Amino acid sequence: MTTHFITAEIDLQETPAELLEAIETELKKQGEPLRWAVTSVDVDEQKATVEAVVTTVRS
């Protein structure tokens, strides 16, 4: 198992619940999230930047 630090841009959603789902879906594409945080929001571009630590299983 290895850990990786990743950064992802997520489109802002209509509700906080939808934003949470979009963040979790995007992070799971990279591995299993251990922790994550929204580090910035660009209101003009309607994007949130998320930084996360994820784990992946070596094959």
C-alpha positions as semicolon CSV with decimal commas, in nm:
position;residue;x (nm);y (nm);z (nm)
1;M;0,000;0,000;0,000
2;T;0,132;0,345;-0,089
3;T;0,011;0,693;-0,007
4;H;-0,007;0,985;-0,247
5;F;-0,071;1,356;-0,206
6;I;-0,306;1,476;-0,479
7;T;-0,476;1,797;-0,585
8;A;-0,807;1,800;-0,771
9;E;-1,032;2,070;-0,913
10;I;-1,401;2,011;-0,853
11;D;-1,689;2,200;-1,012
12;L;-1,898;2,375;-0,751
13;Q;-2,240;2,215;-0,702
14;E;-2,583;2,347;-0,610
15;T;-2,580;2,207;-0,254
16;P;-2,314;2,109;0,000
17;A;-2,429;1,745;-0,019
18;E;-2,377;1,740;-0,396
19;L;-2,034;1,899;-0,355
20;L;-1,937;1,634;-0,100
21;E;-2,048;1,357;-0,337
22;A;-1,853;1,513;-0,627
23;I;-1,538;1,541;-0,414
24;E;-1,560;1,182;-0,289
25;T;-1,624;1,048;-0,640
26;E;-1,324;1,233;-0,785
27;L;-1,090;1,128;-0,502
28;K;-1,189;0,761;-0,528
29;K;-1,069;0,767;-0,891
30;Q;-0,718;0,820;-0,748
31;G;-0,734;0,577;-0,455
32;E;-0,890;0,545;-0,110
33;P;-0,902;0,890;0,058
34;L;-0,747;0,909;0,403
35;R;-0,811;1,278;0,448
36;W;-0,890;1,577;0,233
37;A;-0,959;1,949;0,253
38;V;-1,098;2,221;0,030
39;T;-0,803;2,460;0,010
40;S;-0,945;2,728;-0,220
41;V;-1,257;2,829;-0,408
42;D;-1,259;3,027;-0,733
43;V;-1,602;3,186;-0,746
44;D;-1,552;3,329;-1,096
45;E;-1,456;2,987;-1,243
46;Q;-1,698;2,799;-1,011
47;K;-1,420;2,556;-0,904
48;A;-1,302;2,426;-0,568
49;T;-0,946;2,303;-0,518
50;V;-0,920;1,994;-0,301
51;E;-0,597;1,855;-0,156
52;A;-0,599;1,497;-0,035
53;V;-0,395;1,204;0,085
54;V;-0,504;0,876;-0,075
55;T;-0,380;0,520;-0,054
56;T;-0,344;0,274;-0,338
57;V;-0,268;-0,097;-0,337
58;R;0,043;-0,200;-0,522
59;S;-0,006;-0,472;-0,778
